Coordinates of C-alpha atoms in Angstrom, one line a residue:
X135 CA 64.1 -6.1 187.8
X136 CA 67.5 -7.9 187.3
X137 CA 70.5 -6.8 189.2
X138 CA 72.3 -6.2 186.3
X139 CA 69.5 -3.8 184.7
X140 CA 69.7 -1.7 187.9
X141 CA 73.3 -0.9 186.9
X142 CA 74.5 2.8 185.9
X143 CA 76.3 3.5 182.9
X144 CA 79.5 3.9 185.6
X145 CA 78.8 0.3 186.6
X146 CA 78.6 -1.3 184.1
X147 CA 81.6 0.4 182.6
X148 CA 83.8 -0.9 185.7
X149 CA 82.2 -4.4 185.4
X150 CA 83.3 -4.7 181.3
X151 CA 86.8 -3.1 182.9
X152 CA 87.1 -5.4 185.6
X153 CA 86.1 -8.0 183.2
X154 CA 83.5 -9.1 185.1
X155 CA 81.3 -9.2 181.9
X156 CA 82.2 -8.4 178.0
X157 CA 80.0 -6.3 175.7
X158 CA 78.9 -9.3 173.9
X159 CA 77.2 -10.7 176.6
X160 CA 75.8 -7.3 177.8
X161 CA 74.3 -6.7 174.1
X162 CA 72.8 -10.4 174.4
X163 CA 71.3 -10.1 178.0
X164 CA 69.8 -6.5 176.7
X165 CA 68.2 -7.9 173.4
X166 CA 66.9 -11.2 175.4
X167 CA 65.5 -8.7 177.7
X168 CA 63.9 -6.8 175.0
X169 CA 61.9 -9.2 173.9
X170 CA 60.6 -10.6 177.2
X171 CA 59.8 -7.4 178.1
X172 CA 58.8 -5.7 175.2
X173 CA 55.6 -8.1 174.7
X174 CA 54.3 -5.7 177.7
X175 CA 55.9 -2.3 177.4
X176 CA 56.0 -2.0 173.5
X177 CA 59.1 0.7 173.8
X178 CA 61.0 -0.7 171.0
X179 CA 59.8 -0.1 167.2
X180 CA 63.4 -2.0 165.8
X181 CA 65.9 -3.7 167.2
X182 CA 69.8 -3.5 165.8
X183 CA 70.9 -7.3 166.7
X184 CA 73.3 -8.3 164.4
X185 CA 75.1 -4.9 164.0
X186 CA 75.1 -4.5 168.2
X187 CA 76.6 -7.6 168.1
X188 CA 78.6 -6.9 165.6
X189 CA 80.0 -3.4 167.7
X190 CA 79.8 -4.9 170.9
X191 CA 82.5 -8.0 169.2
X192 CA 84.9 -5.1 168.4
X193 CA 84.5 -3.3 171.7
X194 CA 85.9 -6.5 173.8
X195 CA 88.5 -6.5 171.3
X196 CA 89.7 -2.5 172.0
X197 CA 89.3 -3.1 175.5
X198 CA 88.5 -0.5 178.0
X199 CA 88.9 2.3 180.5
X200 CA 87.1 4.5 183.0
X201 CA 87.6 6.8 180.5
X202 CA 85.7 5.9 178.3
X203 CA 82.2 5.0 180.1
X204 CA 79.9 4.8 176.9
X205 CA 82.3 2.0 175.3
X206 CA 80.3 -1.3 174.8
X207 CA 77.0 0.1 176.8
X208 CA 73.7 -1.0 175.0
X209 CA 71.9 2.5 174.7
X210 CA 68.2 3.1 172.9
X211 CA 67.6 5.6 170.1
X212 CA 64.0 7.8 170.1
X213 CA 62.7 6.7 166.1
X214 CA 63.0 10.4 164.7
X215 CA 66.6 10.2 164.7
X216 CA 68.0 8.7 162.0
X217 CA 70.2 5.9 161.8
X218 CA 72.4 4.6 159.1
X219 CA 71.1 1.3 157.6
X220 CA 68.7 1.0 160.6
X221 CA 64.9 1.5 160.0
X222 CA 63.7 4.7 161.3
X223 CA 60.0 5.6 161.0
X224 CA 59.2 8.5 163.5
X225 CA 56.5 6.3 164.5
X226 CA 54.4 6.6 161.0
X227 CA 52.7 4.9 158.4
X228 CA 54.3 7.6 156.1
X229 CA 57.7 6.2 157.1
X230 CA 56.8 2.5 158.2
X231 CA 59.9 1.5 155.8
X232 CA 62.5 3.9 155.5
X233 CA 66.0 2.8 156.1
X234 CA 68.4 6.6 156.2
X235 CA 71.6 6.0 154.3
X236 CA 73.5 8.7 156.8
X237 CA 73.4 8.3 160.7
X238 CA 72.6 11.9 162.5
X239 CA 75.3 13.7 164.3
X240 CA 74.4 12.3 168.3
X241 CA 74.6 9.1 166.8
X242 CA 77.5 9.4 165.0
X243 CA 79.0 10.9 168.4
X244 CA 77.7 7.9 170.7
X245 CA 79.8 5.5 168.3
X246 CA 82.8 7.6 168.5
X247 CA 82.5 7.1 172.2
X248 CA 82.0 3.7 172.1
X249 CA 78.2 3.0 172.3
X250 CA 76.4 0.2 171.2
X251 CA 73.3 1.5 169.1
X252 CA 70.9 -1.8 170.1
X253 CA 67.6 -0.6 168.9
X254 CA 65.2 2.3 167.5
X255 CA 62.3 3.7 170.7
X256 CA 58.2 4.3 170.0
X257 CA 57.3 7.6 170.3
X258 CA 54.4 9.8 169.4
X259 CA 54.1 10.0 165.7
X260 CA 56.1 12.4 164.0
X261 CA 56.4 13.6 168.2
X262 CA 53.0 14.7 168.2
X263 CA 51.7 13.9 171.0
X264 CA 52.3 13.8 174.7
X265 CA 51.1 9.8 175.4
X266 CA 53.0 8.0 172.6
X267 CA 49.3 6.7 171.8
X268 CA 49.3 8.1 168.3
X269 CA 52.3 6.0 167.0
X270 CA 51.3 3.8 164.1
X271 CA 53.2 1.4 165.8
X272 CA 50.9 0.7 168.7
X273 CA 50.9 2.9 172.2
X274 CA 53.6 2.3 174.8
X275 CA 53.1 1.6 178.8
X276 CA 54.1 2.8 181.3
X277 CA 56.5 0.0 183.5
X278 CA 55.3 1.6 186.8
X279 CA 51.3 0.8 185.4
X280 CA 50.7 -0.8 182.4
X281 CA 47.5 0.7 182.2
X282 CA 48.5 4.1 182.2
X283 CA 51.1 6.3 179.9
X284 CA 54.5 7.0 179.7
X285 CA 54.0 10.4 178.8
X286 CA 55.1 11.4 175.5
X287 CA 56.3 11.9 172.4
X288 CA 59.5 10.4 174.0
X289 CA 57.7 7.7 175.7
X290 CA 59.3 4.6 174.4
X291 CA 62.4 5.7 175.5
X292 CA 61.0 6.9 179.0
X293 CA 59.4 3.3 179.4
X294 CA 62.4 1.4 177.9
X295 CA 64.9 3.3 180.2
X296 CA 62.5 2.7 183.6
X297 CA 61.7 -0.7 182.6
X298 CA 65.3 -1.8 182.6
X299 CA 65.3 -2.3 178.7
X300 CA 68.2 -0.1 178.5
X301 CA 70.5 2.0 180.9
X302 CA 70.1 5.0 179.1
X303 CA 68.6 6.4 175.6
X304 CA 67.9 9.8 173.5
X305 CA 64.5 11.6 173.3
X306 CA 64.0 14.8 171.6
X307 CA 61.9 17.7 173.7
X308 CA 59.7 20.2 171.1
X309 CA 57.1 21.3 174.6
X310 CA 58.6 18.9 176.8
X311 CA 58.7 15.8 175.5
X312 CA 61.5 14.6 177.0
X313 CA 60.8 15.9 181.2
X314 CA 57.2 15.3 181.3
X315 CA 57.8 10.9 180.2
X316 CA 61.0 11.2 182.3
X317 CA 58.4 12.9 185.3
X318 CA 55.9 9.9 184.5
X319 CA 58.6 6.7 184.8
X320 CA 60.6 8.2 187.9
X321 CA 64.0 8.4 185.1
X322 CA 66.2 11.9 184.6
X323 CA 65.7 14.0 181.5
X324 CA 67.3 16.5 180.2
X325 CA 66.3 19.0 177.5
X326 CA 69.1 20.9 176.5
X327 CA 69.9 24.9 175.9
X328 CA 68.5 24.9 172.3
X329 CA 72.1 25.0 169.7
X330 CA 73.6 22.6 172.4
X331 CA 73.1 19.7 170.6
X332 CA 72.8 18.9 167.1
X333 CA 69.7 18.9 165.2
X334 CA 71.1 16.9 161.9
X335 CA 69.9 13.9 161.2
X336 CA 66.6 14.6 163.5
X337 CA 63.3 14.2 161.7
X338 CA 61.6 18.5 162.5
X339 CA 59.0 19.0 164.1
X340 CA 59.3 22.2 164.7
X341 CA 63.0 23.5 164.1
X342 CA 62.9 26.7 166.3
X343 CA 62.0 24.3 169.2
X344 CA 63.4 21.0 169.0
X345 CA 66.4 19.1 170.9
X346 CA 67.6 16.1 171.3
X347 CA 68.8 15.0 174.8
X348 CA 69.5 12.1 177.3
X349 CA 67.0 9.8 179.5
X350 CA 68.9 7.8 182.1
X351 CA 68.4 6.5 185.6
X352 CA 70.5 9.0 187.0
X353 CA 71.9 12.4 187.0
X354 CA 75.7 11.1 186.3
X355 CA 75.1 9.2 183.8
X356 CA 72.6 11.8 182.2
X357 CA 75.8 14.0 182.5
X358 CA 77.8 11.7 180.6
X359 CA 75.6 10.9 177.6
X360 CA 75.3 15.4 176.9
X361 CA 79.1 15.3 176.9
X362 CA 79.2 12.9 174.6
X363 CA 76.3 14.4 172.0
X364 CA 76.5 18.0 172.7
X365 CA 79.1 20.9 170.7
X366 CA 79.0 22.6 167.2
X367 CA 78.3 20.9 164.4
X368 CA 78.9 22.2 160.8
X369 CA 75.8 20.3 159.6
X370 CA 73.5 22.3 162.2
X371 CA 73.8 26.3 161.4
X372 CA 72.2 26.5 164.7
X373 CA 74.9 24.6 167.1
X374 CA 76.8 27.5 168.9
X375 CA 80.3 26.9 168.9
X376 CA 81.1 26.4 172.4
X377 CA 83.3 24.4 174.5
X378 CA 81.4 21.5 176.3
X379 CA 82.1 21.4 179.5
X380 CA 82.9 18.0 181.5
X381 CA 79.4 18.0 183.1
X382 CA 79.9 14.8 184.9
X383 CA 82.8 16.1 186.8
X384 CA 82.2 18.0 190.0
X385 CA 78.5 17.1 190.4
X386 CA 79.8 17.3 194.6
X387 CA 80.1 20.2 194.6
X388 CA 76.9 21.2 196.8
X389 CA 74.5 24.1 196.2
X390 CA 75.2 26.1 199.1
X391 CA 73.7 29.9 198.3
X392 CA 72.2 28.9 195.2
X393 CA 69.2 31.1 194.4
X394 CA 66.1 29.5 193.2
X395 CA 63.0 30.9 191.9
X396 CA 59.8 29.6 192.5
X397 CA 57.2 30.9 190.1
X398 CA 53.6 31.1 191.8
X399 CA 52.3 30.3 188.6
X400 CA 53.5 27.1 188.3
X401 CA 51.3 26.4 191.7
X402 CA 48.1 27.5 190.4
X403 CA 44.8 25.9 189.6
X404 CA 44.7 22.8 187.3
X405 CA 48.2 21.4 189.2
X406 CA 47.2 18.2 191.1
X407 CA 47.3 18.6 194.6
X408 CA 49.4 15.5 195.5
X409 CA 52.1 17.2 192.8
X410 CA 52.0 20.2 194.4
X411 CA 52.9 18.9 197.7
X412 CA 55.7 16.5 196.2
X413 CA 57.3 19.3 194.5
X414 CA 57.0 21.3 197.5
X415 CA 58.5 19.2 199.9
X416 CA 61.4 18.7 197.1
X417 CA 61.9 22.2 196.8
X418 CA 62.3 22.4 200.7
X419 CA 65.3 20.0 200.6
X420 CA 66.9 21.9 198.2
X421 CA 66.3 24.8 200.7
X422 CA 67.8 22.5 203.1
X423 CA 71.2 21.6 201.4
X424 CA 71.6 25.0 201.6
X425 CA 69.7 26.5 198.4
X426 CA 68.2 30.3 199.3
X427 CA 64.6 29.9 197.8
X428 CA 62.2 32.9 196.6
X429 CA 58.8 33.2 194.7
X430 CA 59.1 35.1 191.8
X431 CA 56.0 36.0 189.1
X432 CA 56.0 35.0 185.6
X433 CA 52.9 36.8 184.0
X434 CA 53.2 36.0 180.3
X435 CA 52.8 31.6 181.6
X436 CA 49.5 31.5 181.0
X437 CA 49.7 32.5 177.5
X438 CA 52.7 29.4 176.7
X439 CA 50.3 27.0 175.6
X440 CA 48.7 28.7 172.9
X441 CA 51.9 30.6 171.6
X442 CA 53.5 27.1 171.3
X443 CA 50.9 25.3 169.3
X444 CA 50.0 28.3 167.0
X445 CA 54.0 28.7 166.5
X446 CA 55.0 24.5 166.9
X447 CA 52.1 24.0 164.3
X448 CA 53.1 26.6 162.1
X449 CA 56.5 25.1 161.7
X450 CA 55.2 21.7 161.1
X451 CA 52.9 22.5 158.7
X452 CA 56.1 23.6 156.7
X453 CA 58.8 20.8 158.1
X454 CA 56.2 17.9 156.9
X455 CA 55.8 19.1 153.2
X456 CA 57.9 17.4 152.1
X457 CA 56.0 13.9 152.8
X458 CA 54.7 14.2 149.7
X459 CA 54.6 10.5 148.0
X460 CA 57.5 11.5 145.5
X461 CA 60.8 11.3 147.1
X462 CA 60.5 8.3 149.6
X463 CA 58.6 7.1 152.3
X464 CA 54.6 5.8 151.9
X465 CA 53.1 6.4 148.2
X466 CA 49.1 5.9 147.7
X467 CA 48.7 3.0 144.6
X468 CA 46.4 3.4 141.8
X469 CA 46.2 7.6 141.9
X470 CA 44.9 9.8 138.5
X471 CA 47.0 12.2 138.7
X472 CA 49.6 14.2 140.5
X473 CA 47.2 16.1 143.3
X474 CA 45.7 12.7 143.5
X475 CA 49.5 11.6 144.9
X476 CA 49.5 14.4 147.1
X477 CA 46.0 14.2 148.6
X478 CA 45.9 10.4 148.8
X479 CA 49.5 9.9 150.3
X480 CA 49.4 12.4 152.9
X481 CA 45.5 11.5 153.7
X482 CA 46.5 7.8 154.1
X483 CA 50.4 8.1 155.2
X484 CA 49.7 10.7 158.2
X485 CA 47.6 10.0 161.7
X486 CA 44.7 12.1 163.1
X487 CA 47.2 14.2 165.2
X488 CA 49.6 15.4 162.8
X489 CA 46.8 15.5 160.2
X490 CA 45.2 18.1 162.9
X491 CA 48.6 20.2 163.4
X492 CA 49.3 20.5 159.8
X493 CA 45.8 22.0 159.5
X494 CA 45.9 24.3 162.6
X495 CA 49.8 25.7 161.3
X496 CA 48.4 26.0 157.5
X497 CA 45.3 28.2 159.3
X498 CA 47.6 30.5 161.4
X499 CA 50.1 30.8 158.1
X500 CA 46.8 31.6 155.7
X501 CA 46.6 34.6 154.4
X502 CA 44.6 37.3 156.5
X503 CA 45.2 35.3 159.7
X504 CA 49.0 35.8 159.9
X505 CA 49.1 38.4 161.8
X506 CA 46.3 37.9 163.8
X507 CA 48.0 34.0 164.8
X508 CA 51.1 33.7 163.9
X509 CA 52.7 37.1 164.6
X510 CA 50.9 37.9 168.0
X511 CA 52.0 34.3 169.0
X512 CA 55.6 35.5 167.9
X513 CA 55.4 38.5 170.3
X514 CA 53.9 36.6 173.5
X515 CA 57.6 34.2 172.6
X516 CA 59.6 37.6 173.0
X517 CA 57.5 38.7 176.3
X518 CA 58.1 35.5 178.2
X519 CA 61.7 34.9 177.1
X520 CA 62.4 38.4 178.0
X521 CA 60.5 37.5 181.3
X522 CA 62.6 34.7 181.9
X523 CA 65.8 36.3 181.3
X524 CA 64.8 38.7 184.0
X525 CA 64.3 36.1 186.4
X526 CA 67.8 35.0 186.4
X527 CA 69.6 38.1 186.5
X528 CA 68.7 37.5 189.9
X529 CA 68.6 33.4 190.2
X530 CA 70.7 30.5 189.4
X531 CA 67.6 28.4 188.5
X532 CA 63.7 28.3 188.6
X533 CA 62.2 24.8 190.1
X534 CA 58.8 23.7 190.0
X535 CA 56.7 20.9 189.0
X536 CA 57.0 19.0 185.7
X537 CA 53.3 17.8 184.7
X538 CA 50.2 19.1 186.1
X539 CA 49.2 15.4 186.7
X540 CA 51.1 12.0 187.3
X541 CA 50.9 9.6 184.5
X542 CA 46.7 9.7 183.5
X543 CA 44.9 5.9 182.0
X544 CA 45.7 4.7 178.8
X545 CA 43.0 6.5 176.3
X546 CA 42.1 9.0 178.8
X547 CA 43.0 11.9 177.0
X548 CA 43.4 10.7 173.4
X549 CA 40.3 12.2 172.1
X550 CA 40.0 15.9 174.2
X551 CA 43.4 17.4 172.4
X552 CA 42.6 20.3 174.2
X553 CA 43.0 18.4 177.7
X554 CA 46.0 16.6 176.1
X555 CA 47.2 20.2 175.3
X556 CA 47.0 21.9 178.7
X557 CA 49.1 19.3 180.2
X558 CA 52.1 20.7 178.4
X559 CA 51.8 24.6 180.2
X560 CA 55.0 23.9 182.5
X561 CA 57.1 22.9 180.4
X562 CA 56.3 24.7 177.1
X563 CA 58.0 28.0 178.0
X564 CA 61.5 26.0 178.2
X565 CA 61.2 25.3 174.6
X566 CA 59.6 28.8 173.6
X567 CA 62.5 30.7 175.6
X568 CA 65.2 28.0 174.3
X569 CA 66.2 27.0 177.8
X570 CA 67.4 24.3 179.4
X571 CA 65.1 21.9 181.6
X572 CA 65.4 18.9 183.6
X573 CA 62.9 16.2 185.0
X574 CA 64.3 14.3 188.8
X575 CA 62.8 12.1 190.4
X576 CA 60.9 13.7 193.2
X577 CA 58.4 11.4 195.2
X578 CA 55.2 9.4 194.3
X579 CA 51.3 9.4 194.5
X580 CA 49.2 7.3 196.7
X581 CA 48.7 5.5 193.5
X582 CA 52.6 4.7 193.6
X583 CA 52.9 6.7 190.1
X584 CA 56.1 9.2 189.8
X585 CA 56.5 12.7 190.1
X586 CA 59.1 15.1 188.8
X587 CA 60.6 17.9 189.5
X588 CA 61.6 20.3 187.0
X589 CA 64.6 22.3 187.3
X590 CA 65.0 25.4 184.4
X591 CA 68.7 26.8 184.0
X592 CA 70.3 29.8 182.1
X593 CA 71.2 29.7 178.6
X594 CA 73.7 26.9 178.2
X595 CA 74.2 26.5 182.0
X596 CA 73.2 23.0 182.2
X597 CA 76.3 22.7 184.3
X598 CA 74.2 24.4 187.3
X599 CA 71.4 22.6 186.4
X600 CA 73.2 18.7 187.1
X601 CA 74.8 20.1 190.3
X602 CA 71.3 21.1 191.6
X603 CA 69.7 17.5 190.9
X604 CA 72.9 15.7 192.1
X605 CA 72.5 17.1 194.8
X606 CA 68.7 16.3 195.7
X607 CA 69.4 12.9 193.8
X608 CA 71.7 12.1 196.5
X609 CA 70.0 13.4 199.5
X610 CA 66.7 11.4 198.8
X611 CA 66.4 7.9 198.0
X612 CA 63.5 8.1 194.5
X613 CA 66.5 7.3 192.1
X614 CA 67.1 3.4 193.6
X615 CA 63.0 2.5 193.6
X616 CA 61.8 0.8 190.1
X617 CA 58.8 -0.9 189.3
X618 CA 58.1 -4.4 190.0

């Protein structure tokens, strides 16, 4: 990896203030690195030249400061969140040419703080998936193997932010789609308290669930990307209307006496052994800068994975209606009627995936089935966020592993959904609960393949949550390795 893709967002912001290097050339070394790399990795669906150029020109002519650390950096945008005048396709046939006359609200914000949009990231199509091997746009690789997965949906942002593409980028998390990539390319990801962060302008998967939030290399600059996107919006109902703090301040300031849970389900069959012991010896140094750490029970776990996808589908089912062949996006040629639009255009403009989620939320939303699904699915989300809430009335965060597995082969899991599923059950009660969780670096297998920790806060707390990895980040050394 080149020296200068190695950077943080910090460095490179006191290199284009030192004038050591202007934006223009930044942008130009990023896109040439793009396309070198991209032949491989396959992170990037569109790329923004002319416009980042464009921006980066009129960010050497502002100038800069230190406080303003986002001016002129080259950051990558997940492809289900839209972008003015820039293709975005959420990785579908359905929307393989749609150009959004409106940018979303985090983008909108990233300008205003003086990032450089430079391109649009693969993902899982429509998110649905946790490989990024359904995209219509070909699957992505992982940088540390490029015969294995980046995890998913987010994985072209995962793989473009390991592989030195970009510094940073956004990813949204619907059942952790944003830690468990981040925990397969050794990166930081965040997902944030759900209402944190604007939802405007991001294609739904399922509204109750989804948020947008930062990938980076580290846990500073992670820090400064959320106080850039996050804060009430008048376009998003469900932004709470809260101060946002200056996360990226203060991260030194230790976690002596912090309380951390440990829940013994998060340990139990179907967790990889070599995870286990990664996350175990992690866990231990946080016990060692002074953490107090305690197993705690969370019954109601095992019952997250089915609760999500009967409630995640549910939503979907209703969020992708409106890809009906009428408005915009793909429309079947040649059709008889009406019905024959709708049928045709969803049958060719949707993947196997989201084909199979649509059905499974229509089923649990059917008449005679709603209650037996959909409700009972409602009341296991009440149980284990009521669970959870318990837990910290008496801790500052819960820590555990990320994935059940490092990063599995490329088409390993793509045809046993169920398999695919079950990989989700650690970090699916984050998004059921409306929590905040993060993905650190925390060791590798003998294979050399990351492993993450994942560290749960409070209810917008993420504060806590970037002191806590700071302070592992800086006591071990997983950060500074990349792959060849």
């Amino acid at each position: 990896m080149s020296k200068r893709f190695e950077e943080t967002i910090r460095g490179l912001n006191q290199q284009l203030v030192d004038g050591d290097i202007t934006a223009v050339e930044l942008v130009e070394e990023t896109i040439a690195r793009i396309k070198d790399l991209d032949e491989t990795y396959n992170a990037f669906i569109s790329l923004n030249e002319e416009a980042a150029l464009e921006a980066a020109k009129a960010s050497d002519e502002a100038g800069y400061s230190t406080d303003r650390p986002l001016q002129g950096i080259p950051l990558g945008i997940k492809d289900n969140i839209v972008t003015e005048n820039l293709r975005t396709t959420a990785a579908s046939r359905m929307l393989e040419n749609f150009v959004p006359v409106y940018n979303s609200t985090v983008c909108d914000r990233l300008e205003a703080a003086g990032a450089i949009i430079i391109g649009k990231l693969n993902m899982d199509e429509f998110a649905m998936g946790g490989s990024t091997e359904t995209s219509y746009f070909g699957q992505t690789r992982n940088p540390w193997d490029t015969d294995r997965v980046p995890g998913g949906s987010s994985g072209g942002s995962a793989a473009a932010v390991a592989g030195g593409e970009v510094v940073a980028a956004l990813g949204s998390d619907t059942g952790g789609s944003i830690r468990q990539p981040a925990a397969f390319t050794g990166i930081v990801g965040l997902k944030p308290t759900y209402g944190l962060v604007s939802r405007w302008g991001l294609i739904a998967f399922g509204s109750s669930f989804d948020q947008i939030g930062p990938m980076t290399r580290t846990v500073e600059d992670n820090a400064i990307i959320l106080e850039a996107i996050a804060g009430h919006d008048d376009h998003d109902s469900t932004t709470a209307d809260l101060t946002v703090p200056k996360y990226s301040q203060n991260l030194d300031e230790g976690i002596e006496g912090l309380k951390v849970a440990v829940p013994k389900e998060f340990f139990a069959e179907g967790v990889d052994e070599k995870v286990q012991e990664n996350v175990r010896q992690a866990i231990a140094k946080l016990e060692e800068l002074g953490a107090i750490v305690e197993e705690v029970s969370i019954p109601h776990l095992k019952y997250g994975i089915p609760a999500y996808y009967i409630l995640a589908s549910s939503e979907a089912s209703s969020n992708l209606q409106r890809f009906d062949g009428v408005r915009y996006g793909y429309r079947a040629e040649n059709v008889k009627d009406l019905e024959d639009l709708y049928v045709r255009t969803r049958s060719e403009g949707f993947g196997s995936e989201v084909k199979m989620r649509i059905m499974l939320g229509t089923f649990a939303l059917s008449s005679g089935y709603f209650d037996a699904y959909f409700n009972k699915a409602g009341k296991v989300r009440y149980l284990l966020r009521q669970e959870l809430a318990s837990v910290f009335e008496k801790y500052d965060v819960i820590a555990g592993p990320v994935s059940t597995t490092p990063a599995y082969k490329l088409g390993e899991r793509v045809d046993d959904p169920l398999q695919m599923y079950m990989a989700d059950l650690l970090t699916v009660p984050v998004n059921l609960a409306g929590l905040p969780g993060m993905s650190v670096p925390a060791g590798f297998d003998e294979d050399g393949l990351p492993i993450g920790l994942q560290l749960i806060g409070n209810y917008f707390d993420e504060s806590t949550l970037y002191k806590t990895a700071y302070a592992f980040e800086q006591a071990t050394d997983y950060q500074s390795k990349h792959p060849e």
